[in-house]
Amino acid sequence: MELTLQVLALEPAFQVLSKEPIVPIAILLVVILVVPILFERLRLPGLVGLLLAGLVLGPHGCNILRQDSAVINLLSYIGLVYLMFVAGLQVDIQQFHRVKNRSLGFGFFTFIVPLLVGTAIGRIFNFDWNAAILIGSLLASHTLVAYPMIGRLGVVNNEAVAVTVGATIVTDFGALLVLAISLAVHKAEQFNYNLVVGLISSLIVYSIVVLVGFDWLGKEFFRRSGDEEGNQFLFVILAVFVTFVGSQIVGVDKIFGAFLAGLAVNETVGEGPAKDKVLFIGNVLFIPIFFVNLGLQVDLPSLTTNFKTLGLTVLIVVGLSIAKFIAAFLAKVTYRYTWQEVMTMWSLSIPQVGTTLAAALVGYQAKLLNIQILNSIIILMLLTSILGPLITNRAAVGLTSPPCKEQKPIVPPQQKSEERESQYTIIVPVYNPQTQQHLIEMAVLLARQTHGKIVPLAIATAFAHMDAPHVEASVQRSQRLLAKATALSKVMGVEAQPLMRIDDAFAHGISRASREQKASLIVMGWGKRTGLKARLFGNVIDSVLWSSHCPVAVTRLVDSPSKIQRILVPLENLTPPSLQSVQFAQILAEANQAQVTVLNVCERRTSSSKIAWRRSQLSLTISKLGTPNPPEIQILAHENTAQAILQAARLFDLVVLPFVRNRTSPDRLAISDVTTQLANQLTCSIVMLGEPQRTQTAAVPANVPTTTAAMSEGIV
């Protein structure tokens, strides 16, 4: 009786909560925070978890979240637009230009073959020609879900991979073009030749105006107003809204304008903290909500009980796989790729996520496609986003990749000593007197071995008024730090050339002074402070890594660098940043008469022949560095990379981690960041060697904060 009365008393509270718009937002935030992490640990894409969460919480599951919720629909609408904007913003324009002709060729193959196959499937199931062609266009695009895996394997510069990446522009643009024409024909209720010609002409003019106009306006705006992140962010958001309005005027869907906006500001914004923040906002909030809302639309019971719908889904999945393989085979015949490259191209072009889901949802909302097609496309996305990376993981191993032409070794091996002395410069930003000594010691060891020089750098912050009291205090503090650094380096037998710079920000001052001094390396420290500001807006280390022209060694030293005798370098692949870390470790080891161990962790089920191949490749590549005392090579088979490295690191004084900055993407919303886990749990000294942004080739999308953002909010 008492229990019944308690339940009855709680019913009004539940009714009140169900009407509060904040409740579904709170539920969504919990789902976005927890679900992707769990699925990534299961080695499944986080977006799969978000879709399944929407299915479980939706009207066909627990009925906790409602399909008609105005708040969820609004945020999902923003996420849909943001999804297509990010798709255009993350296109690698420079890589596309490098293999433009072949990208256009493969893009045509991988677009037209699935288009024809999908159209045939639509006609088999009695869809009219307009809807059938739209179904074909949904299969024609592809999403690079497995691209992070390609980056970890170090084969991003392989021509077949670059061609597949470049073809994304062709397939996405083609799919959106077909969507625009199909919607126009559907609205007119009949095919009209003049209508189609007029629409295509309007789209061409609109595309040229957006791509050329915003590119020019962006460059002029940044040139006149300065390179501030705030200005860049506001310009990017403005571009989205203006192209959204323009697409409405032209008569095409908003996702077409959003994609063009991303392409338009792509080169203008470039690679930098502003772009990172733009992607961060979408990837941690709006785009995940879009995927959860999409899961609310799935009617799983009708999919499993309706034989026709089940047959349609199976035929779409099989048809897509065959069509994409035919396209990859045509590329093999045309461009003479190997079978391994063909399988890689096929696996990269299978996943259907961003453009496919966006176009399917728009077609469904316009009542051009029915719920059966939407359900089939969602199931297609789930299957292909899992299958594609699995095939890529096997097919891409061992692909050859040309070396990066822009890669500069830490120490040019063939330079004479007197040339190195005039060229090799180590910048040491000094800020914290308590950690300054270890940083100077590290720089001294490197300078001795490379016959270089060290430049202790102190930044005095100031803005408009140089006579402000705080400027004088900052200058005096900088002078004291530089005096101490100069005395330390003199005691250690290396002459320092102290430099003080007055600038409006630490990061800008470090990057600009390093460029002016033609620095070869920047040695910085980090602390353990974390917070919302560090995660959302980045920090000094983040900004230096983005803007620096040379490698940056971010250090956490628990003891004097002169006591380091055992150095561990974990490598995931043979990319140039990884090899830089080996070279850095070798320089430090030669200065201390220490030993370097290169560690590679592979999956536990890796065969002995593949382990032997890895060992030979590592030995061959590292031998080309020309070091007098080659490092020891260890290969461990383990199911958890981070745990394997942590166990091995117990026997070492220093761990050198090659750092490739993470990027964000709508296609994978969460990843397992091994580097972050190592940085948090390693108890020995750590050096993270970060490459400047222009030399990076791997892009790892994620909604988790970058590693350096979790380290500190400033210089230590």
PDB file of C-alpha atoms in Angstrom, residues 349-589:
ATOM      1  CA  SER A 349      34.904   3.881 -50.722  1.00  0.00           C
ATOM      2  CA  ILE A 350      32.447   1.419 -49.135  1.00  0.00           C
ATOM      3  CA  PRO A 351      31.380   3.351 -45.983  1.00  0.00           C
ATOM      4  CA  GLN A 352      28.262   5.489 -46.451  1.00  0.00           C
ATOM      5  CA  VAL A 353      27.869   8.038 -43.686  1.00  0.00           C
ATOM      6  CA  GLY A 354      27.849  11.821 -44.083  1.00  0.00           C
ATOM      7  CA  THR A 355      26.450  12.778 -47.476  1.00  0.00           C
ATOM      8  CA  THR A 356      24.466   9.551 -47.839  1.00  0.00           C
ATOM      9  CA  LEU A 357      22.593   9.971 -44.552  1.00  0.00           C
ATOM     10  CA  ALA A 358      22.037  13.696 -45.059  1.00  0.00           C
ATOM     11  CA  ALA A 359      20.642  13.242 -48.574  1.00  0.00           C
ATOM     12  CA  ALA A 360      18.476  10.277 -47.516  1.00  0.00           C
ATOM     13  CA  LEU A 361      16.961  12.247 -44.642  1.00  0.00           C
ATOM     14  CA  VAL A 362      16.250  15.253 -46.872  1.00  0.00           C
ATOM     15  CA  GLY A 363      14.648  12.984 -49.483  1.00  0.00           C
ATOM     16  CA  TYR A 364      12.522  11.352 -46.802  1.00  0.00           C
ATOM     17  CA  GLN A 365      11.423  14.698 -45.341  1.00  0.00           C
ATOM     18  CA  ALA A 366      10.440  15.835 -48.845  1.00  0.00           C
ATOM     19  CA  LYS A 367       8.351  12.615 -49.186  1.00  0.00           C
ATOM     20  CA  LEU A 368      10.359  11.580 -52.213  1.00  0.00           C
ATOM     21  CA  LEU A 369      11.653   8.504 -50.340  1.00  0.00           C
ATOM     22  CA  ASN A 370       9.647   6.336 -47.948  1.00  0.00           C
ATOM     23  CA  ILE A 371      10.520   5.081 -44.476  1.00  0.00           C
ATOM     24  CA  GLN A 372      11.650   1.709 -45.876  1.00  0.00           C
ATOM     25  CA  ILE A 373      14.403   3.385 -47.902  1.00  0.00           C
ATOM     26  CA  LEU A 374      15.474   5.509 -44.927  1.00  0.00           C
ATOM     27  CA  ASN A 375      15.670   2.425 -42.706  1.00  0.00           C
ATOM     28  CA  SER A 376      17.634   0.545 -45.388  1.00  0.00           C
ATOM     29  CA  ILE A 377      20.119   3.413 -45.763  1.00  0.00           C
ATOM     30  CA  ILE A 378      20.640   3.590 -41.991  1.00  0.00           C
ATOM     31  CA  ILE A 379      21.313  -0.160 -41.849  1.00  0.00           C
ATOM     32  CA  LEU A 380      23.646   0.292 -44.831  1.00  0.00           C
ATOM     33  CA  MET A 381      25.547   2.960 -42.909  1.00  0.00           C
ATOM     34  CA  LEU A 382      25.879   0.743 -39.842  1.00  0.00           C
ATOM     35  CA  LEU A 383      27.192  -2.224 -41.825  1.00  0.00           C
ATOM     36  CA  THR A 384      29.547  -0.351 -44.160  1.00  0.00           C
ATOM     37  CA  SER A 385      31.072   1.829 -41.424  1.00  0.00           C
ATOM     38  CA  ILE A 386      32.109  -1.381 -39.664  1.00  0.00           C
ATOM     39  CA  LEU A 387      33.007  -3.478 -42.714  1.00  0.00           C
ATOM     40  CA  GLY A 388      35.048  -0.816 -44.513  1.00  0.00           C
ATOM     41  CA  PRO A 389      37.640  -0.206 -41.762  1.00  0.00           C
ATOM     42  CA  LEU A 390      37.982  -3.947 -41.133  1.00  0.00           C
ATOM     43  CA  ILE A 391      38.949  -4.519 -44.778  1.00  0.00           C
ATOM     44  CA  THR A 392      41.188  -1.442 -44.813  1.00  0.00           C
ATOM     45  CA  ASN A 393      43.089  -2.690 -41.763  1.00  0.00           C
ATOM     46  CA  ARG A 394      44.094  -5.797 -43.698  1.00  0.00           C
ATOM     47  CA  ALA A 395      44.394  -4.403 -47.215  1.00  0.00           C
ATOM     48  CA  ALA A 396      46.461  -1.280 -46.493  1.00  0.00           C
ATOM     49  CA  VAL A 397      49.225  -2.989 -44.497  1.00  0.00           C
ATOM     50  CA  GLY A 398      52.401  -2.927 -46.555  1.00  0.00           C
ATOM     51  CA  LEU A 399      51.329  -0.306 -49.103  1.00  0.00           C
ATOM     52  CA  THR A 400      54.236   1.770 -50.341  1.00  0.00           C
ATOM     53  CA  SER A 401      54.136   5.484 -49.726  1.00  0.00           C
ATOM     54  CA  PRO A 402      56.517   8.092 -51.183  1.00  0.00           C
ATOM     55  CA  PRO A 403      58.411  10.146 -48.623  1.00  0.00           C
ATOM     56  CA  CYS A 404      57.127  13.581 -47.743  1.00  0.00           C
ATOM     57  CA  LYS A 405      59.166  16.105 -49.724  1.00  0.00           C
ATOM     58  CA  GLU A 406      58.683  18.823 -47.129  1.00  0.00           C
ATOM     59  CA  GLN A 407      59.993  16.692 -44.282  1.00  0.00           C
ATOM     60  CA  LYS A 408      63.108  18.197 -42.745  1.00  0.00           C
ATOM     61  CA  PRO A 409      65.313  16.013 -40.560  1.00  0.00           C
ATOM     62  CA  ILE A 410      66.075  17.229 -37.066  1.00  0.00           C
ATOM     63  CA  VAL A 411      69.755  17.296 -37.991  1.00  0.00           C
ATOM     64  CA  PRO A 412      70.712  17.232 -41.695  1.00  0.00           C
ATOM     65  CA  PRO A 413      73.006  14.177 -41.781  1.00  0.00           C
ATOM     66  CA  GLN A 414      75.358  15.369 -44.519  1.00  0.00           C
ATOM     67  CA  GLN A 415      76.024  18.879 -43.246  1.00  0.00           C
ATOM     68  CA  LYS A 416      79.458  19.830 -42.066  1.00  0.00           C
ATOM     69  CA  SER A 417      79.925  20.754 -38.423  1.00  0.00           C
ATOM     70  CA  GLU A 418      80.572  24.430 -39.126  1.00  0.00           C
ATOM     71  CA  GLU A 419      77.406  24.611 -41.242  1.00  0.00           C
ATOM     72  CA  ARG A 420      75.342  23.023 -38.482  1.00  0.00           C
ATOM     73  CA  GLU A 421      76.672  25.496 -35.943  1.00  0.00           C
ATOM     74  CA  SER A 422      75.356  28.414 -37.957  1.00  0.00           C
ATOM     75  CA  GLN A 423      72.044  26.760 -38.828  1.00  0.00           C
ATOM     76  CA  TYR A 424      70.877  24.501 -36.013  1.00  0.00           C
ATOM     77  CA  THR A 425      69.093  26.595 -33.374  1.00  0.00           C
ATOM     78  CA  ILE A 426      67.145  25.419 -30.340  1.00  0.00           C
ATOM     79  CA  ILE A 427      64.558  27.818 -28.935  1.00  0.00           C
ATOM     80  CA  VAL A 428      63.761  27.344 -25.219  1.00  0.00           C
ATOM     81  CA  PRO A 429      60.762  29.369 -24.009  1.00  0.00           C
ATOM     82  CA  VAL A 430      61.272  30.085 -20.296  1.00  0.00           C
ATOM     83  CA  TYR A 431      58.394  30.905 -17.966  1.00  0.00           C
ATOM     84  CA  ASN A 432      58.540  28.817 -14.787  1.00  0.00           C
ATOM     85  CA  PRO A 433      61.762  29.213 -12.738  1.00  0.00           C
ATOM     86  CA  GLN A 434      61.214  25.835 -11.034  1.00  0.00           C
ATOM     87  CA  THR A 435      61.284  23.797 -14.278  1.00  0.00           C
ATOM     88  CA  GLN A 436      63.599  26.066 -16.220  1.00  0.00           C
ATOM     89  CA  GLN A 437      66.783  24.213 -15.244  1.00  0.00           C
ATOM     90  CA  HIS A 438      65.721  20.863 -16.738  1.00  0.00           C
ATOM     91  CA  LEU A 439      64.611  22.521 -19.989  1.00  0.00           C
ATOM     92  CA  ILE A 440      67.959  24.296 -20.331  1.00  0.00           C
ATOM     93  CA  GLU A 441      69.807  21.046 -19.560  1.00  0.00           C
ATOM     94  CA  MET A 442      67.860  19.239 -22.292  1.00  0.00           C
ATOM     95  CA  ALA A 443      68.627  22.012 -24.780  1.00  0.00           C
ATOM     96  CA  VAL A 444      72.314  21.992 -23.817  1.00  0.00           C
ATOM     97  CA  LEU A 445      72.610  18.226 -24.401  1.00  0.00           C
ATOM     98  CA  LEU A 446      70.997  18.543 -27.834  1.00  0.00           C
ATOM     99  CA  ALA A 447      73.073  21.593 -28.752  1.00  0.00           C
ATOM    100  CA  ARG A 448      76.358  19.871 -27.851  1.00  0.00           C
ATOM    101  CA  GLN A 449      75.556  16.845 -29.949  1.00  0.00           C
ATOM    102  CA  THR A 450      74.365  18.837 -32.977  1.00  0.00           C
ATOM    103  CA  HIS A 451      77.020  21.570 -32.696  1.00  0.00           C
ATOM    104  CA  GLY A 452      74.173  24.053 -32.465  1.00  0.00           C
ATOM    105  CA  LYS A 453      73.176  26.954 -30.268  1.00  0.00           C
ATOM    106  CA  ILE A 454      70.405  27.561 -27.760  1.00  0.00           C
ATOM    107  CA  VAL A 455      68.244  30.679 -27.569  1.00  0.00           C
ATOM    108  CA  PRO A 456      66.405  31.108 -24.246  1.00  0.00           C
ATOM    109  CA  LEU A 457      63.246  33.037 -25.101  1.00  0.00           C
ATOM    110  CA  ALA A 458      61.127  35.091 -22.708  1.00  0.00           C
ATOM    111  CA  ILE A 459      57.830  36.623 -23.778  1.00  0.00           C
ATOM    112  CA  ALA A 460      56.666  39.837 -22.123  1.00  0.00           C
ATOM    113  CA  THR A 461      52.978  40.278 -22.838  1.00  0.00           C
ATOM    114  CA  ALA A 462      51.660  43.684 -23.831  1.00  0.00           C
ATOM    115  CA  PHE A 463      48.868  45.073 -25.957  1.00  0.00           C
ATOM    116  CA  ALA A 464      48.374  48.647 -27.161  1.00  0.00           C
ATOM    117  CA  HIS A 465      50.180  50.683 -24.483  1.00  0.00           C
ATOM    118  CA  MET A 466      53.870  50.039 -24.032  1.00  0.00           C
ATOM    119  CA  ASP A 467      54.025  52.336 -20.979  1.00  0.00           C
ATOM    120  CA  ALA A 468      51.485  50.356 -18.964  1.00  0.00           C
ATOM    121  CA  PRO A 469      52.754  49.322 -15.481  1.00  0.00           C
ATOM    122  CA  HIS A 470      52.195  45.622 -16.087  1.00  0.00           C
ATOM    123  CA  VAL A 471      54.398  45.794 -19.215  1.00  0.00           C
ATOM    124  CA  GLU A 472      57.354  47.034 -17.188  1.00  0.00           C
ATOM    125  CA  ALA A 473      56.776  44.306 -14.584  1.00  0.00           C
ATOM    126  CA  SER A 474      56.570  41.670 -17.306  1.00  0.00           C
ATOM    127  CA  VAL A 475      59.780  42.924 -18.934  1.00  0.00           C
ATOM    128  CA  GLN A 476      61.667  42.818 -15.633  1.00  0.00           C
ATOM    129  CA  ARG A 477      60.444  39.302 -14.907  1.00  0.00           C
ATOM    130  CA  SER A 478      61.515  38.175 -18.391  1.00  0.00           C
ATOM    131  CA  GLN A 479      64.953  39.668 -17.916  1.00  0.00           C
ATOM    132  CA  ARG A 480      65.408  37.776 -14.639  1.00  0.00           C
ATOM    133  CA  LEU A 481      64.392  34.502 -16.294  1.00  0.00           C
ATOM    134  CA  LEU A 482      66.802  35.078 -19.169  1.00  0.00           C
ATOM    135  CA  ALA A 483      69.657  35.928 -16.808  1.00  0.00           C
ATOM    136  CA  LYS A 484      69.135  32.683 -14.930  1.00  0.00           C
ATOM    137  CA  ALA A 485      68.911  30.685 -18.184  1.00  0.00           C
ATOM    138  CA  THR A 486      72.119  32.270 -19.492  1.00  0.00           C
ATOM    139  CA  ALA A 487      73.970  31.475 -16.283  1.00  0.00           C
ATOM    140  CA  LEU A 488      72.758  27.857 -16.326  1.00  0.00           C
ATOM    141  CA  SER A 489      73.859  27.276 -19.894  1.00  0.00           C
ATOM    142  CA  LYS A 490      77.250  28.901 -19.248  1.00  0.00           C
ATOM    143  CA  VAL A 491      77.873  26.568 -16.293  1.00  0.00           C
ATOM    144  CA  MET A 492      77.100  23.625 -18.579  1.00  0.00           C
ATOM    145  CA  GLY A 493      79.602  24.814 -21.161  1.00  0.00           C
ATOM    146  CA  VAL A 494      77.301  26.168 -23.892  1.00  0.00           C
ATOM    147  CA  GLU A 495      76.950  29.842 -24.715  1.00  0.00           C
ATOM    148  CA  ALA A 496      73.323  30.979 -24.851  1.00  0.00           C
ATOM    149  CA  GLN A 497      71.930  33.857 -26.870  1.00  0.00           C
ATOM    150  CA  PRO A 498      69.024  35.134 -24.746  1.00  0.00           C
ATOM    151  CA  LEU A 499      66.118  36.799 -26.495  1.00  0.00           C
ATOM    152  CA  MET A 500      63.232  38.798 -25.044  1.00  0.00           C
ATOM    153  CA  ARG A 501      60.186  39.584 -27.137  1.00  0.00           C
ATOM    154  CA  ILE A 502      57.196  41.803 -26.394  1.00  0.00           C
ATOM    155  CA  ASP A 503      54.068  40.311 -27.904  1.00  0.00           C
ATOM    156  CA  ASP A 504      50.326  40.192 -27.316  1.00  0.00           C
ATOM    157  CA  ALA A 505      50.301  36.430 -26.644  1.00  0.00           C
ATOM    158  CA  PHE A 506      52.780  33.757 -25.559  1.00  0.00           C
ATOM    159  CA  ALA A 507      52.087  31.366 -28.446  1.00  0.00           C
ATOM    160  CA  HIS A 508      52.321  34.014 -31.147  1.00  0.00           C
ATOM    161  CA  GLY A 509      55.501  35.386 -29.631  1.00  0.00           C
ATOM    162  CA  ILE A 510      57.139  31.948 -29.519  1.00  0.00           C
ATOM    163  CA  SER A 511      56.165  31.055 -33.088  1.00  0.00           C
ATOM    164  CA  ARG A 512      57.197  34.406 -34.555  1.00  0.00           C
ATOM    165  CA  ALA A 513      60.501  34.585 -32.696  1.00  0.00           C
ATOM    166  CA  SER A 514      61.305  30.988 -33.708  1.00  0.00           C
ATOM    167  CA  ARG A 515      60.708  31.830 -37.338  1.00  0.00           C
ATOM    168  CA  GLU A 516      62.824  34.979 -37.105  1.00  0.00           C
ATOM    169  CA  GLN A 517      65.675  33.019 -35.503  1.00  0.00           C
ATOM    170  CA  LYS A 518      65.344  30.222 -38.114  1.00  0.00           C
ATOM    171  CA  ALA A 519      64.890  27.747 -35.295  1.00  0.00           C
ATOM    172  CA  SER A 520      65.376  24.036 -35.933  1.00  0.00           C
ATOM    173  CA  LEU A 521      63.644  22.881 -32.750  1.00  0.00           C
ATOM    174  CA  ILE A 522      61.523  24.331 -29.942  1.00  0.00           C
ATOM    175  CA  VAL A 523      61.872  22.755 -26.490  1.00  0.00           C
ATOM    176  CA  MET A 524      58.894  23.461 -24.197  1.00  0.00           C
ATOM    177  CA  GLY A 525      57.476  22.105 -20.962  1.00  0.00           C
ATOM    178  CA  TRP A 526      53.971  21.250 -19.844  1.00  0.00           C
ATOM    179  CA  GLY A 527      52.090  20.974 -16.567  1.00  0.00           C
ATOM    180  CA  LYS A 528      49.218  18.818 -15.375  1.00  0.00           C
ATOM    181  CA  ARG A 529      46.491  21.428 -15.151  1.00  0.00           C
ATOM    182  CA  THR A 530      43.264  20.727 -16.989  1.00  0.00           C
ATOM    183  CA  GLY A 531      39.976  22.524 -17.281  1.00  0.00           C
ATOM    184  CA  LEU A 532      37.176  23.620 -19.549  1.00  0.00           C
ATOM    185  CA  LYS A 533      39.216  26.457 -20.985  1.00  0.00           C
ATOM    186  CA  ALA A 534      42.111  24.145 -21.865  1.00  0.00           C
ATOM    187  CA  ARG A 535      39.785  21.622 -23.483  1.00  0.00           C
ATOM    188  CA  LEU A 536      37.614  24.067 -25.411  1.00  0.00           C
ATOM    189  CA  PHE A 537      39.909  26.923 -26.348  1.00  0.00           C
ATOM    190  CA  GLY A 538      43.244  25.140 -26.390  1.00  0.00           C
ATOM    191  CA  ASN A 539      46.444  26.460 -24.822  1.00  0.00           C
ATOM    192  CA  VAL A 540      49.846  27.831 -25.607  1.00  0.00           C
ATOM    193  CA  ILE A 541      51.267  24.442 -26.588  1.00  0.00           C
ATOM    194  CA  ASP A 542      48.347  23.788 -28.924  1.00  0.00           C
ATOM    195  CA  SER A 543      48.826  27.120 -30.643  1.00  0.00           C
ATOM    196  CA  VAL A 544      52.580  26.678 -31.013  1.00  0.00           C
ATOM    197  CA  LEU A 545      52.110  23.211 -32.512  1.00  0.00           C
ATOM    198  CA  TRP A 546      49.644  24.635 -35.011  1.00  0.00           C
ATOM    199  CA  SER A 547      51.651  27.675 -36.028  1.00  0.00           C
ATOM    200  CA  SER A 548      55.307  26.638 -35.636  1.00  0.00           C
ATOM    201  CA  HIS A 549      57.439  26.117 -38.733  1.00  0.00           C
ATOM    202  CA  CYS A 550      59.720  23.571 -37.010  1.00  0.00           C
ATOM    203  CA  PRO A 551      59.381  20.523 -34.703  1.00  0.00           C
ATOM    204  CA  VAL A 552      58.300  21.152 -31.115  1.00  0.00           C
ATOM    205  CA  ALA A 553      59.527  18.959 -28.230  1.00  0.00           C
ATOM    206  CA  VAL A 554      56.982  19.161 -25.405  1.00  0.00           C
ATOM    207  CA  THR A 555      58.695  17.788 -22.301  1.00  0.00           C
ATOM    208  CA  ARG A 556      57.777  16.593 -18.822  1.00  0.00           C
ATOM    209  CA  LEU A 557      61.052  15.856 -17.059  1.00  0.00           C
ATOM    210  CA  VAL A 558      60.990  14.245 -13.615  1.00  0.00           C
ATOM    211  CA  ASP A 559      64.788  14.326 -13.237  1.00  0.00           C
ATOM    212  CA  SER A 560      67.854  15.832 -14.841  1.00  0.00           C
ATOM    213  CA  PRO A 561      68.112  14.938 -18.563  1.00  0.00           C
ATOM    214  CA  SER A 562      71.807  14.085 -18.030  1.00  0.00           C
ATOM    215  CA  LYS A 563      70.725  11.034 -15.976  1.00  0.00           C
ATOM    216  CA  ILE A 564      68.705   9.493 -18.817  1.00  0.00           C
ATOM    217  CA  GLN A 565      70.224   6.143 -19.838  1.00  0.00           C
ATOM    218  CA  ARG A 566      67.311   4.155 -21.300  1.00  0.00           C
ATOM    219  CA  ILE A 567      65.019   5.724 -23.908  1.00  0.00           C
ATOM    220  CA  LEU A 568      61.857   4.121 -25.307  1.00  0.00           C
ATOM    221  CA  VAL A 569      60.283   5.226 -28.604  1.00  0.00           C
ATOM    222  CA  PRO A 570      56.879   3.600 -29.300  1.00  0.00           C
ATOM    223  CA  LEU A 571      56.007   3.645 -33.008  1.00  0.00           C
ATOM    224  CA  GLU A 572      52.658   2.909 -34.613  1.00  0.00           C
ATOM    225  CA  ASN A 573      53.863   3.384 -38.193  1.00  0.00           C
ATOM    226  CA  LEU A 574      56.716   4.637 -40.351  1.00  0.00           C
ATOM    227  CA  THR A 575      55.444   8.152 -40.995  1.00  0.00           C
ATOM    228  CA  PRO A 576      57.983  11.025 -41.059  1.00  0.00           C
ATOM    229  CA  PRO A 577      56.934  12.332 -37.592  1.00  0.00           C
ATOM    230  CA  SER A 578      57.612   8.884 -36.140  1.00  0.00           C
ATOM    231  CA  LEU A 579      61.082   8.753 -37.663  1.00  0.00           C
ATOM    232  CA  GLN A 580      61.789  12.243 -36.339  1.00  0.00           C
ATOM    233  CA  SER A 581      61.176  10.941 -32.822  1.00  0.00           C
ATOM    234  CA  VAL A 582      63.688   8.123 -33.371  1.00  0.00           C
ATOM    235  CA  GLN A 583      66.264  10.606 -34.589  1.00  0.00           C
ATOM    236  CA  PHE A 584      65.585  12.899 -31.624  1.00  0.00           C
ATOM    237  CA  ALA A 585      66.053   9.988 -29.215  1.00  0.00           C
ATOM    238  CA  GLN A 586      69.291   8.970 -30.923  1.00  0.00           C
ATOM    239  CA  ILE A 587      70.729  12.472 -30.579  1.00  0.00           C
ATOM    240  CA  LEU A 588      69.916  12.532 -26.869  1.00  0.00           C
ATOM    241  CA  ALA A 589      71.253   8.986 -26.417  1.00  0.00           C
TER     242      ALA A 589
END
